[in-house]
PDB file of C-alpha atoms in Angstrom:
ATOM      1  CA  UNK N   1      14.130 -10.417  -2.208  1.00 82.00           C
ATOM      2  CA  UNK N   2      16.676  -7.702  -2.323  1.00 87.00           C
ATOM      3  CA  UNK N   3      20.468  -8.567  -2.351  1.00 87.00           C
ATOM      4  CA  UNK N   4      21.816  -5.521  -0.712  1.00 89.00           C
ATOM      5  CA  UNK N   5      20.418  -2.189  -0.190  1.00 92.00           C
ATOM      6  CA  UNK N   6      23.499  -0.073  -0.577  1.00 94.00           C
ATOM      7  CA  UNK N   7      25.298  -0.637  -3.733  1.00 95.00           C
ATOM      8  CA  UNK N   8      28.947   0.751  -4.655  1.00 96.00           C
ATOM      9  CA  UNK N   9      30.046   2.340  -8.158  1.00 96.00           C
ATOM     10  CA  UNK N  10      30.318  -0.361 -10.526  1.00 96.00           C
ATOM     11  CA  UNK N  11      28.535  -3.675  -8.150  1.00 97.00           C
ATOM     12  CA  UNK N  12      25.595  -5.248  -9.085  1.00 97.00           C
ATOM     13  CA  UNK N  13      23.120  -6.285  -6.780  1.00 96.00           C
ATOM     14  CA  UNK N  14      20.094  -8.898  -7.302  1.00 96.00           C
ATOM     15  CA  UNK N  15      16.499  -8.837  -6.761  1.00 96.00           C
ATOM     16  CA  UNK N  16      14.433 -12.502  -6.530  1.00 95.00           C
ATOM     17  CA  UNK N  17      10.938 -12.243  -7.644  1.00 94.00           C
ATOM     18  CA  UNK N  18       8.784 -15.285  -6.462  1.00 94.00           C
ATOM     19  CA  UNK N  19       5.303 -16.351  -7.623  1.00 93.00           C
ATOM     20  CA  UNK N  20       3.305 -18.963  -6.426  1.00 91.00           C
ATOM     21  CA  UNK N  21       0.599 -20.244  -8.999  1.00 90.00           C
ATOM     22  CA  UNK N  22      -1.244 -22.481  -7.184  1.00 83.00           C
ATOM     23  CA  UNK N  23      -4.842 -22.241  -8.215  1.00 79.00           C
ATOM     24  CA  UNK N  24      -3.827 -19.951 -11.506  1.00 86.00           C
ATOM     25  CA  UNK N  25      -4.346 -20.647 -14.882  1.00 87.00           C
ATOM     26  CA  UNK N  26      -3.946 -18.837 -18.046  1.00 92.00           C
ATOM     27  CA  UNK N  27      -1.841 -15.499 -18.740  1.00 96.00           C
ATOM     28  CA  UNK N  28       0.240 -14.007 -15.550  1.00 95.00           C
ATOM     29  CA  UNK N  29       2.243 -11.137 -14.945  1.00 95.00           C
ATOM     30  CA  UNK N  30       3.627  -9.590 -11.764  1.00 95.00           C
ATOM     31  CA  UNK N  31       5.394  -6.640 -11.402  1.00 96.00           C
ATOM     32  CA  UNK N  32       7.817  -5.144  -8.758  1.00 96.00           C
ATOM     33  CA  UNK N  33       8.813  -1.324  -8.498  1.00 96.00           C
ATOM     34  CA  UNK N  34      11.654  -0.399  -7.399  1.00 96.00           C
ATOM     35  CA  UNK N  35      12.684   2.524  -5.928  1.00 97.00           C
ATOM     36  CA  UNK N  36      15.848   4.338  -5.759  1.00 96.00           C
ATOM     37  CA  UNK N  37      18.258   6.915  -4.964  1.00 96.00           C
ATOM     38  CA  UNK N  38      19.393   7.464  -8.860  1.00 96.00           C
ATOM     39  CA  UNK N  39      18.338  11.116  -9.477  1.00 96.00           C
ATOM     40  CA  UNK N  40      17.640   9.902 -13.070  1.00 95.00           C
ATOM     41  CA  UNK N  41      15.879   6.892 -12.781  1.00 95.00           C
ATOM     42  CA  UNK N  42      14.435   6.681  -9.262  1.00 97.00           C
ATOM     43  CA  UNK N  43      11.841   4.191  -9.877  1.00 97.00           C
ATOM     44  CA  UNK N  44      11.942   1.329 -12.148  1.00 97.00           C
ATOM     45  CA  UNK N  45       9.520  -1.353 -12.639  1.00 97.00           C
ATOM     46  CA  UNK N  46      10.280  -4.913 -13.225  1.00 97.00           C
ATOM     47  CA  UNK N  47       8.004  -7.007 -14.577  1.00 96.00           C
ATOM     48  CA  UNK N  48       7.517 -11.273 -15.118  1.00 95.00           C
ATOM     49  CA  UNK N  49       5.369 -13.098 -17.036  1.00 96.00           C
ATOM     50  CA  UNK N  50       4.387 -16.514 -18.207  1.00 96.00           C
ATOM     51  CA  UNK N  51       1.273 -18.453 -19.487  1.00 96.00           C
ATOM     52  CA  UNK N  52      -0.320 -20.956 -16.242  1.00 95.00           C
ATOM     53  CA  UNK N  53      -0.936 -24.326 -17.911  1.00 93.00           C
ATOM     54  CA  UNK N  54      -3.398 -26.187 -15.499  1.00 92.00           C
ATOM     55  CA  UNK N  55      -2.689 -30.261 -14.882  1.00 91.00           C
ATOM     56  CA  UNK N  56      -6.349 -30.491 -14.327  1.00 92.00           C
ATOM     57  CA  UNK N  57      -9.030 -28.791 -16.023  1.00 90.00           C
ATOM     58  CA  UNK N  58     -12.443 -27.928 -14.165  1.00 89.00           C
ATOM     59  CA  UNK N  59     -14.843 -25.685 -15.944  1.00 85.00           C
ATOM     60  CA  UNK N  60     -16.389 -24.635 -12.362  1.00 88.00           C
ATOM     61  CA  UNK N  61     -14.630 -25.089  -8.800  1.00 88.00           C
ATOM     62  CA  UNK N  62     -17.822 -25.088  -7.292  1.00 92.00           C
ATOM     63  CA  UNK N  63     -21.366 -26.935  -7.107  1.00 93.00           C
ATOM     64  CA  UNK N  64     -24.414 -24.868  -6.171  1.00 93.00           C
ATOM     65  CA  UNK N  65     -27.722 -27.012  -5.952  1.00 91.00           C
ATOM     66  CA  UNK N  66     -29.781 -24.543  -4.929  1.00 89.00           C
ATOM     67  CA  UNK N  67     -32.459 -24.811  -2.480  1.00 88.00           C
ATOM     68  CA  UNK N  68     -34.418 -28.388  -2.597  1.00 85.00           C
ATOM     69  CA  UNK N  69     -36.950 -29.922  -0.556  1.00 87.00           C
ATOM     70  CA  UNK N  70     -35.994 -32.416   1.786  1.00 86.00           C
ATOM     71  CA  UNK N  71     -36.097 -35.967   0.449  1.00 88.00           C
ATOM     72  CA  UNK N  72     -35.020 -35.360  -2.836  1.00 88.00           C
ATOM     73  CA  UNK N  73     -31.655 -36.383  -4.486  1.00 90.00           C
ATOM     74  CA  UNK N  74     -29.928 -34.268  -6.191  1.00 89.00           C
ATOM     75  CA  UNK N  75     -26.912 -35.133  -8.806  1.00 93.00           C
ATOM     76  CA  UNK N  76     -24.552 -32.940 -10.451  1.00 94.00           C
ATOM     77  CA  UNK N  77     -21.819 -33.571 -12.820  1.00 95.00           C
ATOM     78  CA  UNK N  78     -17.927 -32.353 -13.153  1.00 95.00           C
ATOM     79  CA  UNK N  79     -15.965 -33.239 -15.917  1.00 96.00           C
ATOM     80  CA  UNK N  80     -11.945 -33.027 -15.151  1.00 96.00           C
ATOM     81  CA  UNK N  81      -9.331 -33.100 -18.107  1.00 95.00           C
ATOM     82  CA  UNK N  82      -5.987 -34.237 -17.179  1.00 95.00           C
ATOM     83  CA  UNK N  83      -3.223 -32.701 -19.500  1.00 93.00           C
ATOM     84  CA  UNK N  84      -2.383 -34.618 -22.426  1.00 90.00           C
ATOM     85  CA  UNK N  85       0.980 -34.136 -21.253  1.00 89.00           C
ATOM     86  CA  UNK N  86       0.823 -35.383 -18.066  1.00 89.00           C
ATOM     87  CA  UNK N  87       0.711 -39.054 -16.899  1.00 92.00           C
ATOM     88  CA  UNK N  88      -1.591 -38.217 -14.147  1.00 93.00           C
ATOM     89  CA  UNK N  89      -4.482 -39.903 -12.374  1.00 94.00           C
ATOM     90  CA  UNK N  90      -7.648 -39.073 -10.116  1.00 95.00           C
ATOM     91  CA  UNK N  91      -7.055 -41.778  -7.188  1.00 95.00           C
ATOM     92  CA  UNK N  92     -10.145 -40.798  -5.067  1.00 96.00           C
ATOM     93  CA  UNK N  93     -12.999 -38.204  -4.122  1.00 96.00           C
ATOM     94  CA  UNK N  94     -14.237 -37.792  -0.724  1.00 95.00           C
ATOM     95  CA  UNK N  95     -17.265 -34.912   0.642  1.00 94.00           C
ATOM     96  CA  UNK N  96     -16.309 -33.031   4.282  1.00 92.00           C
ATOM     97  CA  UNK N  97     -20.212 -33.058   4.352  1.00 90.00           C
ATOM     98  CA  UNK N  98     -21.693 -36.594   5.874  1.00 91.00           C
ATOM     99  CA  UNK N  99     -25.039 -35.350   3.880  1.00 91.00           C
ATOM    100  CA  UNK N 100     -22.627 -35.053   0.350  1.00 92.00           C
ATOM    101  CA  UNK N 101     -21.528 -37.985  -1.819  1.00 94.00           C
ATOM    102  CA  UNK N 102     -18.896 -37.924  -4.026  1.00 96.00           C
ATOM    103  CA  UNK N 103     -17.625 -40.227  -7.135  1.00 96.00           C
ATOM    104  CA  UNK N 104     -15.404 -40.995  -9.500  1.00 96.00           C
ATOM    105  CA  UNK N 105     -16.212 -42.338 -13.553  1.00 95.00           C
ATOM    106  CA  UNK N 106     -14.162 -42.427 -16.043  1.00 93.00           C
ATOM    107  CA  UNK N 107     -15.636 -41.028 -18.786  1.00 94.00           C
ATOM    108  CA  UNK N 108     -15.717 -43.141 -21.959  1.00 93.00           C
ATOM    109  CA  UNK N 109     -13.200 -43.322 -24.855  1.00 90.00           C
ATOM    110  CA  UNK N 110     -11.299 -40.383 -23.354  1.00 90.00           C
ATOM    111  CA  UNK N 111      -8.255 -42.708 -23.013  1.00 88.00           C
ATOM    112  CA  UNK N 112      -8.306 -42.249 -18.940  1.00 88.00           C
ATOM    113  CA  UNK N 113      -7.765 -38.381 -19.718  1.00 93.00           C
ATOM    114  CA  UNK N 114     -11.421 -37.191 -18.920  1.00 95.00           C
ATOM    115  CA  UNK N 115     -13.066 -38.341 -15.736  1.00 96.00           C
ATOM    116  CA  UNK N 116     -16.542 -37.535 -14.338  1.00 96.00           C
ATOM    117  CA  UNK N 117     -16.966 -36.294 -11.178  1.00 96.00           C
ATOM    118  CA  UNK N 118     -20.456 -36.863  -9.238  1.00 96.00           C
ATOM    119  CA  UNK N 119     -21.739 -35.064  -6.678  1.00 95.00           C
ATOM    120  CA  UNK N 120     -24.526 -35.628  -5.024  1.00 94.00           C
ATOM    121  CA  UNK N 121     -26.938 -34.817  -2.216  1.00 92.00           C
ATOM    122  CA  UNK N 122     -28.433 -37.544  -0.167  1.00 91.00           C
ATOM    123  CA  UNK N 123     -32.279 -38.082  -0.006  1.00 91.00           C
ATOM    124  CA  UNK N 124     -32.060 -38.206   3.686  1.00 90.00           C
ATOM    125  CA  UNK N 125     -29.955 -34.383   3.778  1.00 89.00           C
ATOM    126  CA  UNK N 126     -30.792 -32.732   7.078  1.00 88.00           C
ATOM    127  CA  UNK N 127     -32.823 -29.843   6.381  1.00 90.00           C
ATOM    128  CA  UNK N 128     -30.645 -26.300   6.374  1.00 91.00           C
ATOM    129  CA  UNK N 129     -27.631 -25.095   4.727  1.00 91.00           C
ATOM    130  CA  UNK N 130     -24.865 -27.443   3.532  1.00 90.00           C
ATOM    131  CA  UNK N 131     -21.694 -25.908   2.994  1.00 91.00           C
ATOM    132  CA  UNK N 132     -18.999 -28.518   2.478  1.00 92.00           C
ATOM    133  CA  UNK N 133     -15.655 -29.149   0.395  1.00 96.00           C
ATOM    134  CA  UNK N 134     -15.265 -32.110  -1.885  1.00 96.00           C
ATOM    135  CA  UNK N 135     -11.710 -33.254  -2.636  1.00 97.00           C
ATOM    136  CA  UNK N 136     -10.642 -35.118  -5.472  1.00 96.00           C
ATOM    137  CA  UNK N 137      -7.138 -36.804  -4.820  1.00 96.00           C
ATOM    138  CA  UNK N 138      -4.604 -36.711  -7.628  1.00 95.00           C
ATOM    139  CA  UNK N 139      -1.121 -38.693  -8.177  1.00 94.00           C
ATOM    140  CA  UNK N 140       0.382 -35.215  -9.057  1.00 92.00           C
ATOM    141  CA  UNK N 141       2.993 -33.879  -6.760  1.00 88.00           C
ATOM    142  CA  UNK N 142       2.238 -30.055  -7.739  1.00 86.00           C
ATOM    143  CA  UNK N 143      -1.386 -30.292  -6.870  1.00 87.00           C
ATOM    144  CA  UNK N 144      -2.360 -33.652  -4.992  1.00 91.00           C
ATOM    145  CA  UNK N 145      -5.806 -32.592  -4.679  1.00 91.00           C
ATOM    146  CA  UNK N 146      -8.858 -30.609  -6.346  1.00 93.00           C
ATOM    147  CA  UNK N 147     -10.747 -28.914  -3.812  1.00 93.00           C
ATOM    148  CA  UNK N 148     -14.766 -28.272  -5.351  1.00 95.00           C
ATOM    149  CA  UNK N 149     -17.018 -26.260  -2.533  1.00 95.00           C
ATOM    150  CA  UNK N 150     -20.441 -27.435  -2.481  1.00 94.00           C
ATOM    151  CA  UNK N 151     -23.299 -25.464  -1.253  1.00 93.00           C
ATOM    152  CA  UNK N 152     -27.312 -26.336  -1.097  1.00 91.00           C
ATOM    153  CA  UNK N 153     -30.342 -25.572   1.354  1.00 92.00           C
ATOM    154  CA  UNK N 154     -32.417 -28.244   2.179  1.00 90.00           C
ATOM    155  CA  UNK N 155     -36.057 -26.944   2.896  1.00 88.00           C
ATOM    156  CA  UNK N 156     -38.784 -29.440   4.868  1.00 81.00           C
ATOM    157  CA  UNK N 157     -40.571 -31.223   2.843  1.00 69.00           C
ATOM    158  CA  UNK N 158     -43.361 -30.597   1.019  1.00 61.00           C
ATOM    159  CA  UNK N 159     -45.239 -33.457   1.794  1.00 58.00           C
TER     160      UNK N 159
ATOM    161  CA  UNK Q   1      39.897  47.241 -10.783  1.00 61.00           C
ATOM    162  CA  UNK Q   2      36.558  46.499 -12.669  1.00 70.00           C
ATOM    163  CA  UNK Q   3      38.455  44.100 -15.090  1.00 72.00           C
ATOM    164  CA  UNK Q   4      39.475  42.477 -11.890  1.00 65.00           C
ATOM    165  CA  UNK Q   5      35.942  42.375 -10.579  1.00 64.00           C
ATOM    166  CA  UNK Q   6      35.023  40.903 -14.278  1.00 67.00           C
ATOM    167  CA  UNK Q   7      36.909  38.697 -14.073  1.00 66.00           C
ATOM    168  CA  UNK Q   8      36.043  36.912 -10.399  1.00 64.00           C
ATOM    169  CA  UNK Q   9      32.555  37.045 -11.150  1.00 56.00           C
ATOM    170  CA  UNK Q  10      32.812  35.234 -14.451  1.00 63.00           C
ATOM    171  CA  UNK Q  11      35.019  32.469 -12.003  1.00 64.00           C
ATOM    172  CA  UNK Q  12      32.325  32.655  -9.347  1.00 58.00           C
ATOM    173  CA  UNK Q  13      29.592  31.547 -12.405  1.00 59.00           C
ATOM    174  CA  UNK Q  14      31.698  29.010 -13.790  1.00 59.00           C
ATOM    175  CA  UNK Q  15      32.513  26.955 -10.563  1.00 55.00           C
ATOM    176  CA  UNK Q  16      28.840  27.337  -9.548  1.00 58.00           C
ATOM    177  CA  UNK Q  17      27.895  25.900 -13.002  1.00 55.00           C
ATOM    178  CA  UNK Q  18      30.725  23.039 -12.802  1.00 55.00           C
ATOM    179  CA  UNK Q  19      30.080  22.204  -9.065  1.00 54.00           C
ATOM    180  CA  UNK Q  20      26.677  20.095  -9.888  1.00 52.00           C
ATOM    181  CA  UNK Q  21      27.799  18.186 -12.884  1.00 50.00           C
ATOM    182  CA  UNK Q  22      30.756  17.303 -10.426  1.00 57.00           C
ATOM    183  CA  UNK Q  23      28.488  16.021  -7.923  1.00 78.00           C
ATOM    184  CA  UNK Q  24      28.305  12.015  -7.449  1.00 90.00           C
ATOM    185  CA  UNK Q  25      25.374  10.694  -8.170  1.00 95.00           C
ATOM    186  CA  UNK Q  26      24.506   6.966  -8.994  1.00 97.00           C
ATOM    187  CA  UNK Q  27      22.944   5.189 -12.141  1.00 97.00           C
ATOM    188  CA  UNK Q  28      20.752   2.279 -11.951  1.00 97.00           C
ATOM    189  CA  UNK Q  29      20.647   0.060 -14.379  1.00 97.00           C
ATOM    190  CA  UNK Q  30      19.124  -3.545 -15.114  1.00 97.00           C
ATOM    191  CA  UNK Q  31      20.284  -6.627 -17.219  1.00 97.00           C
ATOM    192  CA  UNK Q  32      16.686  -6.382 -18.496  1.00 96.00           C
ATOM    193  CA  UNK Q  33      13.577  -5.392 -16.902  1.00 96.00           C
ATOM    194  CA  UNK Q  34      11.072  -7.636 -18.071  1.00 96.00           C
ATOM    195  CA  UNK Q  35      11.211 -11.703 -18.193  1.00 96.00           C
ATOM    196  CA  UNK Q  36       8.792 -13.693 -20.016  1.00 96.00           C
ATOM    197  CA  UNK Q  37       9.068 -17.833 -18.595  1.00 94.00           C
ATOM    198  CA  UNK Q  38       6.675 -19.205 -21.546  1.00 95.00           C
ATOM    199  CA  UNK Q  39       4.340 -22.360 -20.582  1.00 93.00           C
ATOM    200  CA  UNK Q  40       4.622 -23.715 -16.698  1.00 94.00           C
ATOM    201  CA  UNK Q  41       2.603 -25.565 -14.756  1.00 92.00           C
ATOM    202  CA  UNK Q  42      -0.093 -24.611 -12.578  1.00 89.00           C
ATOM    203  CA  UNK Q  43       1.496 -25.526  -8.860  1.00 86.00           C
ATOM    204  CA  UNK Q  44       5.288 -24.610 -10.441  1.00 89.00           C
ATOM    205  CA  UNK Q  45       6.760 -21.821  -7.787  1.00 91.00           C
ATOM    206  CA  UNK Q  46       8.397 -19.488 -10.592  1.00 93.00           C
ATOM    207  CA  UNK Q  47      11.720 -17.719  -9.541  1.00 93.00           C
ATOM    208  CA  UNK Q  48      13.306 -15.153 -11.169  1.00 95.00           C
ATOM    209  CA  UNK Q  49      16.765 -13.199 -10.819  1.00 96.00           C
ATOM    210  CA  UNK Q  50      17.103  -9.658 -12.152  1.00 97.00           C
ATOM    211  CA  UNK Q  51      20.478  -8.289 -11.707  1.00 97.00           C
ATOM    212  CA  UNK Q  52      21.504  -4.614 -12.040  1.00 96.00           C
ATOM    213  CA  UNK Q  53      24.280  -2.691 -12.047  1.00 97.00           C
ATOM    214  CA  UNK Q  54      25.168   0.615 -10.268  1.00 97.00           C
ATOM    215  CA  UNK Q  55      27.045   2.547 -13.539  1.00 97.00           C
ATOM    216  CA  UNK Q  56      27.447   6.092 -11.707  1.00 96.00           C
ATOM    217  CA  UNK Q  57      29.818   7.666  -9.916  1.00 96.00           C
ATOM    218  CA  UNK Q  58      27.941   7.815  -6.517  1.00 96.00           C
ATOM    219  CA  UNK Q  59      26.586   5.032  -3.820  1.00 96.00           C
ATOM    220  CA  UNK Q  60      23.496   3.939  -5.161  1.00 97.00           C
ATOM    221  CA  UNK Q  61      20.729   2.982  -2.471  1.00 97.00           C
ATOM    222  CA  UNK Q  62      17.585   0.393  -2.845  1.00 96.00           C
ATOM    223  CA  UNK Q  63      15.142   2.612  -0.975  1.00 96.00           C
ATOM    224  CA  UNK Q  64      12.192   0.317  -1.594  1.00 95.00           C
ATOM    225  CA  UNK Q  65      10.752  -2.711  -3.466  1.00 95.00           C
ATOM    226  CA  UNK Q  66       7.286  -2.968  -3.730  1.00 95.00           C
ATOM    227  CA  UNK Q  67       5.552  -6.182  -5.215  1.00 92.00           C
ATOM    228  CA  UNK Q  68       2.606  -4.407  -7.725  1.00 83.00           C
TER     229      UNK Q  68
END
């Protein structure tokens, strides 16, 4: 965001640079370029940086079970790390897929900093493709949930 | 005559010469161009100010800013 486009001899003038970091983690940096009538200097780059620190660790944001006959369960695991920093919690998990289950456990001797998440496919899965979200809710007011995509294809049974 | 003649040429080169560096032309220049915020949190909207100063002689003019 630009203050003012025309600028006398001597004023200063402002520009706002704004980044979101939802979802980001890890070194950032964003530049803007400005550009300019100064005959000298007619374009100048501006440039912010910082290092994303994540409240919640995932290693993946997704679950892929692959293609499975129909009938059989299937079970994967997520481990989440809460900062040490933060005096956060995981209040709930819930699947947008009727056919997906998910769960919360804490994960033991982690002092209520590393929780499992389970995900898992019903026996009873319609046969096709499942695409559906699972959200984990969190007490944190910067990122009050975790959303893990889950995708598997239920074939007809072998039997 | 020809000293005359000389003379208005040599008057003719200098204003040419003298009539750029005359001209007003602006200078752009930042507080600092690059800002480094450290550790922040994932979900943290980071907002940053960079102020500049116009230190020519001549109306400076933003003709664009383009996020990279």
């Amino acid at each position: 965001m630009l203050s003012a486009k025309q600028i006398a001899p001597g004023h200063t003038g402002e520009i706002q640079v704004t980044v979101k970091t939802e979802g980001l983690s890890g070194p950032l940096s964003k530049s803007v370029t400005v550009f300019s009538n100064d005959p000298r200097t007619p374009v100048v780059v501006i440039a912010l940086s910082a290092t994303i620190q994540p409240e919640f660790e995932l290693k993946e944001r997704s679950v892929f079970f692959g293609s499975a006959p129909k009938g059989k369960e299937l079970s994967k695991d997520l481990i989440i790390t809460i900062a040490a920093e933060k005096d956060l919690k995981l209040t709930g998990a819930e699947s947008s897929d009727a056919d997906i289950v998910a769960r919360l456990e804490p994960v033991p001797d982690s002092n209520g900093k590393k929780i499992k998440l389970v995900v898992t496919m019903k026996p009873e899965a319609k046969e096709g493709y499942h695409r559906g979200t699972v959200v984990v809710k969190t007490s944190s007011l910067r990122n009050p949930e975790l959303k893990i995509m889950v995708l598997a294809v239920v074939s007809a049974s072998r039997d | 005559m020809r000293r005359c003649f000389v003379f208005l040429c040599v008057i003719l080169v200098a204003v040419s010469l003298l009539l750029p560096a005359q001209q007003k032309t602006p200078t752009i220049a930042f507080d600092s161009e690059s800002k480094e915020l450290g550790k922040v949190w994932e979900g943290d909207e980071l907002k940053q100010i960079f102020k500049f100063t116009n230190k020519g002689a001549g109306q400076l003019e933003i003709l664009n800013v383009q996020p990279g």
